[in-house]
Short mmCIF file of C-alpha atoms and ligand atoms in Angstrom, two decimals:
data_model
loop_
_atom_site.label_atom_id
_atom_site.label_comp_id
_atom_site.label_asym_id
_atom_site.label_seq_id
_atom_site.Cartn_x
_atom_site.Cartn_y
_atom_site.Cartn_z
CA UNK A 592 129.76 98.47 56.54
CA UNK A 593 126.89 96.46 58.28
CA UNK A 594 124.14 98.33 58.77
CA UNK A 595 123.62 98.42 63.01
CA UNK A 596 119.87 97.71 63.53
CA UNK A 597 117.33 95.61 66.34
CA UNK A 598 116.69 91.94 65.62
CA UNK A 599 112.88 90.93 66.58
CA UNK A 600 111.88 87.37 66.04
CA UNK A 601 108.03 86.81 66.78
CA UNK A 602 107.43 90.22 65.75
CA UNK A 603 104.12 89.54 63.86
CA UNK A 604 102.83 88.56 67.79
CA UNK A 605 101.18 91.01 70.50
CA UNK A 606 104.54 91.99 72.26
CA UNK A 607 106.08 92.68 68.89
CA UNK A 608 103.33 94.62 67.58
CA UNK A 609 103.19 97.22 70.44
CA UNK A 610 107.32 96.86 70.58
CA UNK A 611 107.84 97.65 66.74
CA UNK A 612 105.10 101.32 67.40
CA UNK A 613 107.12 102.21 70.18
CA UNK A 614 110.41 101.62 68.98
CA UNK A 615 109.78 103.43 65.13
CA UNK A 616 107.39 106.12 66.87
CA UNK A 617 110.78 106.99 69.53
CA UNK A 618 112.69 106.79 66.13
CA UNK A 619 115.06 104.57 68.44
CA UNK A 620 116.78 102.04 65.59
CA UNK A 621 116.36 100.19 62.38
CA UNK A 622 114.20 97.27 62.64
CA UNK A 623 114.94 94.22 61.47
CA UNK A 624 111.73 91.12 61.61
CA UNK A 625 111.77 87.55 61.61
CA UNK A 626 108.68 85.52 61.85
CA UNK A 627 106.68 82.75 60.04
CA UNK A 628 103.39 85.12 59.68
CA UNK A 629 103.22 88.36 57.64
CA UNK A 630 103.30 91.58 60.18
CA UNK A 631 100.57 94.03 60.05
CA UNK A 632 100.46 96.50 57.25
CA UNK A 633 100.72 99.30 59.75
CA UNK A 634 103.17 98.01 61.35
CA UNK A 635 105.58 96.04 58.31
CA UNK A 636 105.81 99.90 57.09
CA UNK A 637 107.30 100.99 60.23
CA UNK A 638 110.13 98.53 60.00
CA UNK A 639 113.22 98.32 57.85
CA UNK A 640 113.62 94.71 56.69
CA UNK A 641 110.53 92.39 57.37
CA UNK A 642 111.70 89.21 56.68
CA UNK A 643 109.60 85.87 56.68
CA UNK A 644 111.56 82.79 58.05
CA UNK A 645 112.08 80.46 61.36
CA UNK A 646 114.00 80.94 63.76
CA UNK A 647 114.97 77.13 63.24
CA UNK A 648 116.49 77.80 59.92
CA UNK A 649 120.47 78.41 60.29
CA UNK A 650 120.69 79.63 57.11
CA UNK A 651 118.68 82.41 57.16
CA UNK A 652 120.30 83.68 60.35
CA UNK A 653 123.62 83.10 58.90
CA UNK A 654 122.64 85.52 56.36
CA UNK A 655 121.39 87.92 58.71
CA UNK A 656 124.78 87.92 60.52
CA UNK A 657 126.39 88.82 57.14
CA UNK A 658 123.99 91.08 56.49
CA UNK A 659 123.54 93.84 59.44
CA UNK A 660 125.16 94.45 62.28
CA UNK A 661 122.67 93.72 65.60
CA UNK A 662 122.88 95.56 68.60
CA UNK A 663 120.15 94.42 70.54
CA UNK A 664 117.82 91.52 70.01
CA UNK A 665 114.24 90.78 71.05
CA UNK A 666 113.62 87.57 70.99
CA UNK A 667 109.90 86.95 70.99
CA UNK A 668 109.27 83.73 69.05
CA UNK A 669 107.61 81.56 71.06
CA UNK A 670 104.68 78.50 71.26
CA UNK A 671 102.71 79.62 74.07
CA UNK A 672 101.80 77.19 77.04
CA UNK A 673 98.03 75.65 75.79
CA UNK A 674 99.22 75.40 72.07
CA UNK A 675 102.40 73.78 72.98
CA UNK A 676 100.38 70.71 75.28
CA UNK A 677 98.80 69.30 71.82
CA UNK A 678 102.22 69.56 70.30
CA UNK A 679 105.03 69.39 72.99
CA UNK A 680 108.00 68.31 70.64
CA UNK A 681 107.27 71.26 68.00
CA UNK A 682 107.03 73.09 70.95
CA UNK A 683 110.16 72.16 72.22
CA UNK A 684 112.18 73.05 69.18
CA UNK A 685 110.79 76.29 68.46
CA UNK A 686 111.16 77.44 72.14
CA UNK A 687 114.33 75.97 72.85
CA UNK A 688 116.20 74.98 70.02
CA UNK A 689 115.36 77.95 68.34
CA UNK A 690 116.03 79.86 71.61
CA UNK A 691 119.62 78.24 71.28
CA UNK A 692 120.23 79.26 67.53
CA UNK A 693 119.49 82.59 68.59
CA UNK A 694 122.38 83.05 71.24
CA UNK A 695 124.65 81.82 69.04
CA UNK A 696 123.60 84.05 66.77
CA UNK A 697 124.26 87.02 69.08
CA UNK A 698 127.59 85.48 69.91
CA UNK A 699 128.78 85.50 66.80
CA UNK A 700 127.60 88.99 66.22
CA UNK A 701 129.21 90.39 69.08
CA UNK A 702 132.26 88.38 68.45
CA UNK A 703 132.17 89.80 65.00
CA UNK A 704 131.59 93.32 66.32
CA UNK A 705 133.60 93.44 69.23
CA UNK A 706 131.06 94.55 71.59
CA UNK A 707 128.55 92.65 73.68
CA UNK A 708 124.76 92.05 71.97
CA UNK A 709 122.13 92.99 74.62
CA UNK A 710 119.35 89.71 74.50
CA UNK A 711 116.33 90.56 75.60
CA UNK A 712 114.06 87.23 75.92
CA UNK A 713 110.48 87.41 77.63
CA UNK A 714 110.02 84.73 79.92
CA UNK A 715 106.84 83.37 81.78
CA UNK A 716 104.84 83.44 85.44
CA UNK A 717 104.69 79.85 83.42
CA UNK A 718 107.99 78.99 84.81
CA UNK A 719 106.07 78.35 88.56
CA UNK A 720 104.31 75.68 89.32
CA UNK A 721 102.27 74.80 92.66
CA UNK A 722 101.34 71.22 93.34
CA UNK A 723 97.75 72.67 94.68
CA UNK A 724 95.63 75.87 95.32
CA UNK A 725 96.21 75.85 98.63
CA UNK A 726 99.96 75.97 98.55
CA UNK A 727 99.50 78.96 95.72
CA UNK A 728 97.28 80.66 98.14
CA UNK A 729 99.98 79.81 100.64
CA UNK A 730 102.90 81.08 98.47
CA UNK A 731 101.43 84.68 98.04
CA UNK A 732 103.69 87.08 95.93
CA UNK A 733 106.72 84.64 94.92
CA UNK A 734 110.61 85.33 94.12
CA UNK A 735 111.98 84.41 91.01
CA UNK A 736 114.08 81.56 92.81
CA UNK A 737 110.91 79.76 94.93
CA UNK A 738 108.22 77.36 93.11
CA UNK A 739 110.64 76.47 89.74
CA UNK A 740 108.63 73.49 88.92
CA UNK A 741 106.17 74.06 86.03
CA UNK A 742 103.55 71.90 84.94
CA UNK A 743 103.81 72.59 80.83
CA UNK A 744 106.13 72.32 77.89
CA UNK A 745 106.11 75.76 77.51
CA UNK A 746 107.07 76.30 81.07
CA UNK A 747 109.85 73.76 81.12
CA UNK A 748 111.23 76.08 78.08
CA UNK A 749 110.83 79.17 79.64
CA UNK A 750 112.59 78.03 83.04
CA UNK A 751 115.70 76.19 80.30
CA UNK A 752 116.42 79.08 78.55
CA UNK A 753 116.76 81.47 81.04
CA UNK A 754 119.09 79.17 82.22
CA UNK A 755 120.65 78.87 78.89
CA UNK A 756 121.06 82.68 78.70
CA UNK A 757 122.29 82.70 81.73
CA UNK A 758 125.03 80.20 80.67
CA UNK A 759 125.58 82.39 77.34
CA UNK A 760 126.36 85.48 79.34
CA UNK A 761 128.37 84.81 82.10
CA UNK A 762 130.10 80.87 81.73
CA UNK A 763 129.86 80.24 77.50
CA UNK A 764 132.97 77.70 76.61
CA UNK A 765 133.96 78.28 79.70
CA UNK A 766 137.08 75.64 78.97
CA UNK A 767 138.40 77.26 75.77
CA UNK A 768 140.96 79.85 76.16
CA UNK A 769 140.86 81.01 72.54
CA UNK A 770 136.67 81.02 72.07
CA UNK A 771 135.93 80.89 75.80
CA UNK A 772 134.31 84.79 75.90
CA UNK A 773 130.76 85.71 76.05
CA UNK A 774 129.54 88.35 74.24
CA UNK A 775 125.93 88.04 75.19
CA UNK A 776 124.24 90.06 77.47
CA UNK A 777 121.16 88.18 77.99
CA UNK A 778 118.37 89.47 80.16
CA UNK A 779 114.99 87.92 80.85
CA UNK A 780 111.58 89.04 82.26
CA UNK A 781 109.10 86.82 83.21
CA UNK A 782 105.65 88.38 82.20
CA UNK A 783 102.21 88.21 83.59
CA UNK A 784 99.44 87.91 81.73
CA UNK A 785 99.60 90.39 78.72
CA UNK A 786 96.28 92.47 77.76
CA UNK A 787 96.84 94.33 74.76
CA UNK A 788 93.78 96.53 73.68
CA UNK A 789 95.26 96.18 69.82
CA UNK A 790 95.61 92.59 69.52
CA UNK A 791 94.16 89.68 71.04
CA UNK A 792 96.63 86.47 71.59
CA UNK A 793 96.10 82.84 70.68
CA UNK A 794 97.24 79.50 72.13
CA UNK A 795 98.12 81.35 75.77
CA UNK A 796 96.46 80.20 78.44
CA UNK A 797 96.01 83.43 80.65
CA UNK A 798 93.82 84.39 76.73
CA UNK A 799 91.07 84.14 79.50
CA UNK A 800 91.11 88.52 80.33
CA UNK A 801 91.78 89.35 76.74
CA UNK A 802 89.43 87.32 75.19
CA UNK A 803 86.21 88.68 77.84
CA UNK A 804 87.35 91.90 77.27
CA UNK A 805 87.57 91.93 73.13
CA UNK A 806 84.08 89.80 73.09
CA UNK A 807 82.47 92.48 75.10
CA UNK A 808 83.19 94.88 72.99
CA UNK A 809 82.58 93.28 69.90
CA UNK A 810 78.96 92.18 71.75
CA UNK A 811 79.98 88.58 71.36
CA UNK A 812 78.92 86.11 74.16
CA UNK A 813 82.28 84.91 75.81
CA UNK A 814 82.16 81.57 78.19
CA UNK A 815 85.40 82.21 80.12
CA UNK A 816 87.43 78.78 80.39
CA UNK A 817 88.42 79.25 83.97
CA UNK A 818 86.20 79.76 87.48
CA UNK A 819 85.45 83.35 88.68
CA UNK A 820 87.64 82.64 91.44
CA UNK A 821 90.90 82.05 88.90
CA UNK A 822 93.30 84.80 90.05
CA UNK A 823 96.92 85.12 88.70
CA UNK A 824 99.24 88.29 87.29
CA UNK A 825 98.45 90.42 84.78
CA UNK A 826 99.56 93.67 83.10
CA UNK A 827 98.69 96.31 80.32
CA UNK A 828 100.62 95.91 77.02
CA UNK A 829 102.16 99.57 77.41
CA UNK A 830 103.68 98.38 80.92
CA UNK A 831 105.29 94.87 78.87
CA UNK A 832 106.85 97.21 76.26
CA UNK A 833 108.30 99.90 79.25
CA UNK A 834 110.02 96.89 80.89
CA UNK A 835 111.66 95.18 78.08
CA UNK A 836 112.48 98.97 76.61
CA UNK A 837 113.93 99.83 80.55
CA UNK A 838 115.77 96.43 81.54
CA UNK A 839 117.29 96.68 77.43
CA UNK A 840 118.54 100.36 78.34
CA UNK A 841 119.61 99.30 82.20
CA UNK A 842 123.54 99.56 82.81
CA UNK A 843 124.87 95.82 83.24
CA UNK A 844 126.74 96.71 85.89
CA UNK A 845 123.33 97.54 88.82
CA UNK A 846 121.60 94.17 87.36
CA UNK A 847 122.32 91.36 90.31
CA UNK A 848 120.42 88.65 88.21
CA UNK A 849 119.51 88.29 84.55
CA UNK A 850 116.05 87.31 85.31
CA UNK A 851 113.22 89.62 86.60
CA UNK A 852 110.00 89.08 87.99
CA UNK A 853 107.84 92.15 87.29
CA UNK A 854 103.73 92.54 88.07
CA UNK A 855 101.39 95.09 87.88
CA UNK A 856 97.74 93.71 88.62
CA UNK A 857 96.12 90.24 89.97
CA UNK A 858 92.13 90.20 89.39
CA UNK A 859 90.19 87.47 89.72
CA UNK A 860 88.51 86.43 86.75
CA UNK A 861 85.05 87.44 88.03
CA UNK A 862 87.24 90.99 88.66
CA UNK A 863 87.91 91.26 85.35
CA UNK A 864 84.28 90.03 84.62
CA UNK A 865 82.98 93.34 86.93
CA UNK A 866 85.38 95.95 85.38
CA UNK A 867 84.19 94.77 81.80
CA UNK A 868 80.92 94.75 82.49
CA UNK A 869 80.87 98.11 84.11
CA UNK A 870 82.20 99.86 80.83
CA UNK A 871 80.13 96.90 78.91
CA UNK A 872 76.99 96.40 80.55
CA UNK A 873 75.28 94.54 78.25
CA UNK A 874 77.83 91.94 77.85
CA UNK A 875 77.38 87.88 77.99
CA UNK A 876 79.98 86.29 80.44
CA UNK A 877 79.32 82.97 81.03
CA UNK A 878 81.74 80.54 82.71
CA UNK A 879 82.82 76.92 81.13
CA UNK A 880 85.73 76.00 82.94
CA UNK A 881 88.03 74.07 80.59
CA UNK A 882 89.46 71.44 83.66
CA UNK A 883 92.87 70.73 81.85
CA UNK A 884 93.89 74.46 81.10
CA UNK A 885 91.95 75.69 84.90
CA UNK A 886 94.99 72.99 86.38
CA UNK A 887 97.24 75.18 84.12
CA UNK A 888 96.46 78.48 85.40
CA UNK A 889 96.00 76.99 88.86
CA UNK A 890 99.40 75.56 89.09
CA UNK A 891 100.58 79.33 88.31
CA UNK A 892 101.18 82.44 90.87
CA UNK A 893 98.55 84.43 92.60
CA UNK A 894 101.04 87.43 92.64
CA UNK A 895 104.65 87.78 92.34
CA UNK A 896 107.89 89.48 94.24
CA UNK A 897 108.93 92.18 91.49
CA UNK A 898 111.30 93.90 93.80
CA UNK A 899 114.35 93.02 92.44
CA UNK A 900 113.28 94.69 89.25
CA UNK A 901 112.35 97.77 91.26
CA UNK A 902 116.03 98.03 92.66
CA UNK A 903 118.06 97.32 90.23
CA UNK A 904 116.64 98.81 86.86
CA UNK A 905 113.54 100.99 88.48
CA UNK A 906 110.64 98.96 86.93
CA UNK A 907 107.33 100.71 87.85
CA UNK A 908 104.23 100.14 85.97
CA UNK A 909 102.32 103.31 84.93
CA UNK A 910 98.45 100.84 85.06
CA UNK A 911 96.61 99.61 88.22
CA UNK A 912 93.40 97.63 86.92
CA UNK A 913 91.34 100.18 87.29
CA UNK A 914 93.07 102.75 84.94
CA UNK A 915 94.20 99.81 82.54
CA UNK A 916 90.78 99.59 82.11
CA UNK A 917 89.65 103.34 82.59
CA UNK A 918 92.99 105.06 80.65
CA UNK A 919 94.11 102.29 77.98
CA UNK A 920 92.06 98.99 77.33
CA UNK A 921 88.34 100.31 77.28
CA UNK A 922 89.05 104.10 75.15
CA UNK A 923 91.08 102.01 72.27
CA UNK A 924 89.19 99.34 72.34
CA UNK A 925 86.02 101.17 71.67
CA UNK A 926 87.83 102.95 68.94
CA UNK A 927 89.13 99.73 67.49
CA UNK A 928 85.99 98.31 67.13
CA UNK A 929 83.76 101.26 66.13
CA UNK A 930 85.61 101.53 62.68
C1 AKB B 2301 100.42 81.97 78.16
O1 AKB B 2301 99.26 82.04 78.57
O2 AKB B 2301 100.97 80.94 77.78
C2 AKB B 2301 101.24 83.25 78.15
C3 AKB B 2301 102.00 83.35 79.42
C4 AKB B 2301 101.31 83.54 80.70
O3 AKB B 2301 103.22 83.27 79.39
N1 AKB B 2301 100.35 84.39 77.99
#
């Protein structure tokens, strides 16, 4: 008898570091890893089966299928947008190709179990793309269906393989009377900016509000690669996890669409500048904007339309900026970096 545990590829990364504390602290399910790093001590302890591999290696997952029985996967492996622009074809078959491997996966799990596996897969405000700043000014808060045309690799992924989920889930062989039945239930969110105040990403390019605020408080001078004027969504880590945790739990039958805007904040980067300085006042913020990853996070949203998510599986984010910074980010991040 398989044992019935949560699949998490990219689990050594920010939104599977705070998703694997939530998940074992709840007590919620057997975790099962994938990724290509090592997890966290802390955190490899709090999972059942921390396994090293790609996502791009059929094998492995083969053996995973024979191995456990998966209710619910997280799929969090991903090349984030600036890393992926110096290697766009790498990029392309981890995000994508690997993307694909893993809904096949789940359809052969369900298949095999005779029950549906709920998909979870984090997509990106990376998906938009504006052909200048004043038609994102123009745009204001957009719906998932308006401004589809992103300017990245990473992007192009994202916007594919919600598409590809979408295709999994409701249309998969649709031609095939003996195969031609989905049993994925794929559902996508595309996050803001992430600010975790345990981790700090790499090869993002929204790194900008993470990186001022974890160089502050380590009282290392920080020259912020956008203007001051750079505004686009963000959101606390603890508001990320809710979501995915909320839409995963959400009865199929009240979700209209299987992909969900959801927002929380939008600071400028000279915002973010004042609310780190006010908790850091010594703190060195310079500004170098970087002109090739500033067209990147220009061509993105100013704010986003996250009412859909509201409706139909009651999304509501517990930060504002102000207690993000006041309640979560400044009080752990102290802590962090007295030890
Ligand atoms: C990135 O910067 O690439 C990501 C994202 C906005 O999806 N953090």
């Amino acid at each position: 008898m398989r044992k019935k545990v949560i699949l998490m590829t990219g689990a050594a990364g920010e939104i599977g570091h705070s998703l694997i504390q939530r998940l074992s602290d709840e007590g919620r399910a057997e975790i099962v890893t994938l990724d290509l790093k090592p997890l966290d001590p802390e955190i490899a302890r709090r999972v059942r089966h921390p396994i090293a591999g790609s996502i791009l290696d059929r094998a492995l997952l083969e053996t995973i299928l024979a191995e456990y029985a998966v209710e619910t996967v997280f799929h969090l492996a991903a090349q984030l947008s600036t890393r992926a622009e110096f290697s766009p074809v790498a990029a392309h078959e981890v995000n994508v190709n690997g993307t694909l491997n893993l809904l096949e996966f789940a359809q052969a799990q369900g298949r095999g179990q005779g029950r549906s596996v709920t998909f979870l897969y984090p997509s990106s405000i990376a998906v938009y793309g504006f052909a200048s700043l004043e038609e994102k000014h123009a745009a204001g808060r957009v719906r998932e269906y308006q401004y589809t045309e992103p300017i990245t690799m990473y992007g192009c992924n994202k916007l594919y393989c919600e598409q590809l989920g979408r295709y999994y889930s409701r249309h998969y062989r649709q031609l095939d009377v003996e195969t031609g039945r989905s049993w994925v239930d794929f559902r996508s969110i595309r996050f803001p900016g992430l600010i975790s105040a345990f981790t700090v990403p790499s090869g993002g390019t929204s790194d900008y509000a993470p990186e001022m605020i974890h160089h502050a408080a380590r009282n290392v001078p920080y020259d912020c690669f956008v203007r001051p004027d750079t505004r686009i969504p963000f959101m606390a880590m603890p508001d990320a996890v809710d979501a995915l945790l909320a839409l995963a739990a959400a009865d199929r039958s009240r979700l209209t669409q299987t992909v969900y805007n959801i927002a929380a904040f939008n600071p400028s980067a000279e915002e973010i500048q004042q609310m780190v300085l006010a908790s850091f006042p010594d703190a060195r913020i310079g500004y170098r904007p970087d002109l090739k990853r500033q067209a990147i996070v220009d061509s993105w949203p100013e704010a986003v339309d996250d009412s859909k998510a509201r409706a139909d599986w009651g999304f509501s984010p517990r930060y504002g900026l102000e207690s993000a910074f006041a309640d979560y980010l400044i009080p752990n991040i102290r802590e962090r970096y007295r030890r």
